[in-house]
């Protein structure tokens, strides 16, 4: 929004320079985007009088003008304007002036005749698009004075950026009120002294509100016998200075009051309204209206219109109708001033693609309390500028009247929040300057909020008002005081941190995916029709069908990431994600999971670590590493038939017989669904399962003085036997004397019978109390072999 310094000074006195005013307003919360001195564009342009004209000897369409600009000598100027004549006063651009259009005036010869300046049109001066002829000035204008002084352009325009919560500042009076809060100077509000005729407005028109939820208040006046014409110079200059186009005296008055009070108005041609009455209603389905921009628009039932007895004549709060606009033939005017629901105006304007000065204000919330004041002010100005008689009384329908909002304010609370030592009287003075009414009879003050401040609803809002007027720079800087609370350990947070740190150190990269997914993704990962993971939560307003449900697993997102990387020729895929999933088993929960995928190739691509395809043991190593960093030792593996994984090449992890996750090789059909041409390995775990079993207690043991003895053991077992099963038996058979068991080879081939496999282990024996002899180790080793043979049918491989 634009305001000018001179216009502001009609409502409040201030001595600030333009830069000072911009700084003060910005610190008050009314940000000044730019400051422009209006007269600088036409500096050097003065008023001149054409004293004589003679034909140009070498050009039929040019004339030689002798122009008096108040000096001792007249200027000869070559001119081709069709309206130039002797005695007219016009703007003269003297030599050296650069006009807003970019033209620099020089002494020049035009067709052999010297021209010592330029007589200007409004377009050449950047004042309008009128290039039909010279700009004519009033005949009583003194010669030689700057044009900026004549047009009152010795002014400064401020471009304001008003936040959506401050619609009260979308007016000159609103900005002046902010200046009053800063200076304490009184407001000079317009004096309205209406001279009404004898005809009563209620005898001429009526207002019916069929949608009070969308139009809580509608007021109207009738002015009879007006004459539509051009606005006086002062009104044109006021509007043009803030960037509003001039139309005619009636419409210009409504725009003037719009800028003055922030209250949009609309003037109807009274005689063009069917039955001369107003009906505020919702549009009917398919109803049409041609708006002032001569565009025919189709309406829907959720749009509010101003109608007469037959048809819509305006879009409520947005734009008037073409068929009821003010024209040169208009004699009687029905003047509208209303308050419309902001959400309704915003939705209609957006649906129709319209943005106007009126909709801009109504969308943010106009002031229902200023409806009559703005209406009376406009009626008075129309009567003064267009003649006519203002009919007696006003039709004011106000079904949505609400009592003033009242808020309790504790002065001690203000100082506590702000860290200040303000006196209670100073707080009251600040609020009074902002037009808040403060009742100080009780210890806790009662503050009545004016109708134009719909953004103030709580005590903290009042404290903010006091803070910004007092000045944020005046609030002392203090360090916070108080005891620093000891943070409560959060096991889940520590588990998340340890797992993330481990996976990053292992060379994986973290992925972050949307919580929304495609419902078809469960088919792509081969979930059964009755799988609980298919119980998804539907989004009411999804971004797209592919993002219409909340995810119940992280697997589809990571496989899509792998597909995306593959499509971009990135074959080293090692990704993990830690995030929430959404489970609906009668009660909606959001457990947190961790999942990872390996695909394509692993390794650094160097001699010591060449590229190679990942295998089952790579993904298993990651799982074991996560369990280890979380201090989980009592876990077991078990075969599973999860359909997303390759049969026989996957396992689930159990802790205390409770499944906390699964890992393995991705099923070939799933790989085909995601266009992955190579094997992929995946894990997904419940982070809460990790947290329930995790322990970060450190236990220290002295270094043993007794040596360890290592023995290798190769056995042949059935292919179905997992490698962990012999490991557990070895620990059980050897008891405390088995320090560690490490699988170092798995073999299937010619030397092993069909349906069998060879497992090779390194078993480390150790005693904390004595040195183990060969005899003791042999006895332990033999017992291990016997247990393996007895319980697993294992045979020694020789």
PDB file of C-alpha atoms in Angstrom, residues 509-511 513 557-575 597 599-600 674-678:
ATOM      1  CA  UNK A 509      23.891 -42.446   3.035  1.00  0.00           C
ATOM      2  CA  UNK A 510      20.721 -41.275   4.767  1.00  0.00           C
ATOM      3  CA  UNK A 511      17.539 -40.892   2.728  1.00  0.00           C
ATOM      4  CA  UNK A 513      11.280 -39.648   2.049  1.00  0.00           C
ATOM      5  CA  UNK A 557      10.483 -45.623  -0.383  1.00  0.00           C
ATOM      6  CA  UNK A 558      14.011 -47.027  -0.255  1.00  0.00           C
ATOM      7  CA  UNK A 559      13.405 -49.280  -3.280  1.00  0.00           C
ATOM      8  CA  UNK A 560      12.113 -46.241  -5.179  1.00  0.00           C
ATOM      9  CA  UNK A 561      15.297 -44.408  -4.150  1.00  0.00           C
ATOM     10  CA  UNK A 562      17.359 -47.301  -5.496  1.00  0.00           C
ATOM     11  CA  UNK A 563      15.374 -47.229  -8.749  1.00  0.00           C
ATOM     12  CA  UNK A 564      15.878 -43.466  -9.055  1.00  0.00           C
ATOM     13  CA  UNK A 565      19.630 -43.799  -8.548  1.00  0.00           C
ATOM     14  CA  UNK A 566      19.813 -46.669 -11.031  1.00  0.00           C
ATOM     15  CA  UNK A 567      17.959 -44.562 -13.634  1.00  0.00           C
ATOM     16  CA  UNK A 568      20.607 -41.884 -13.143  1.00  0.00           C
ATOM     17  CA  UNK A 569      23.445 -44.393 -13.687  1.00  0.00           C
ATOM     18  CA  UNK A 570      24.433 -44.552 -10.028  1.00  0.00           C
ATOM     19  CA  UNK A 571      25.122 -48.201  -9.258  1.00  0.00           C
ATOM     20  CA  UNK A 572      26.704 -47.893  -5.813  1.00  0.00           C
ATOM     21  CA  UNK A 573      23.523 -47.872  -3.750  1.00  0.00           C
ATOM     22  CA  UNK A 574      23.825 -47.954   0.039  1.00  0.00           C
ATOM     23  CA  UNK A 575      20.949 -46.048   1.622  1.00  0.00           C
ATOM     24  CA  UNK A 597      19.130 -51.160   1.160  1.00  0.00           C
ATOM     25  CA  UNK A 599      22.252 -52.814  -4.356  1.00  0.00           C
ATOM     26  CA  UNK A 600      24.426 -52.631  -7.430  1.00  0.00           C
ATOM     27  CA  UNK A 674      11.299 -51.610  -9.447  1.00  0.00           C
ATOM     28  CA  UNK A 675      13.358 -52.143 -12.635  1.00  0.00           C
ATOM     29  CA  UNK A 676      16.450 -53.161 -10.682  1.00  0.00           C
ATOM     30  CA  UNK A 677      18.659 -55.409 -12.886  1.00  0.00           C
ATOM     31  CA  UNK A 678      20.803 -56.711 -10.026  1.00  0.00           C
TER      32      UNK A 678
END
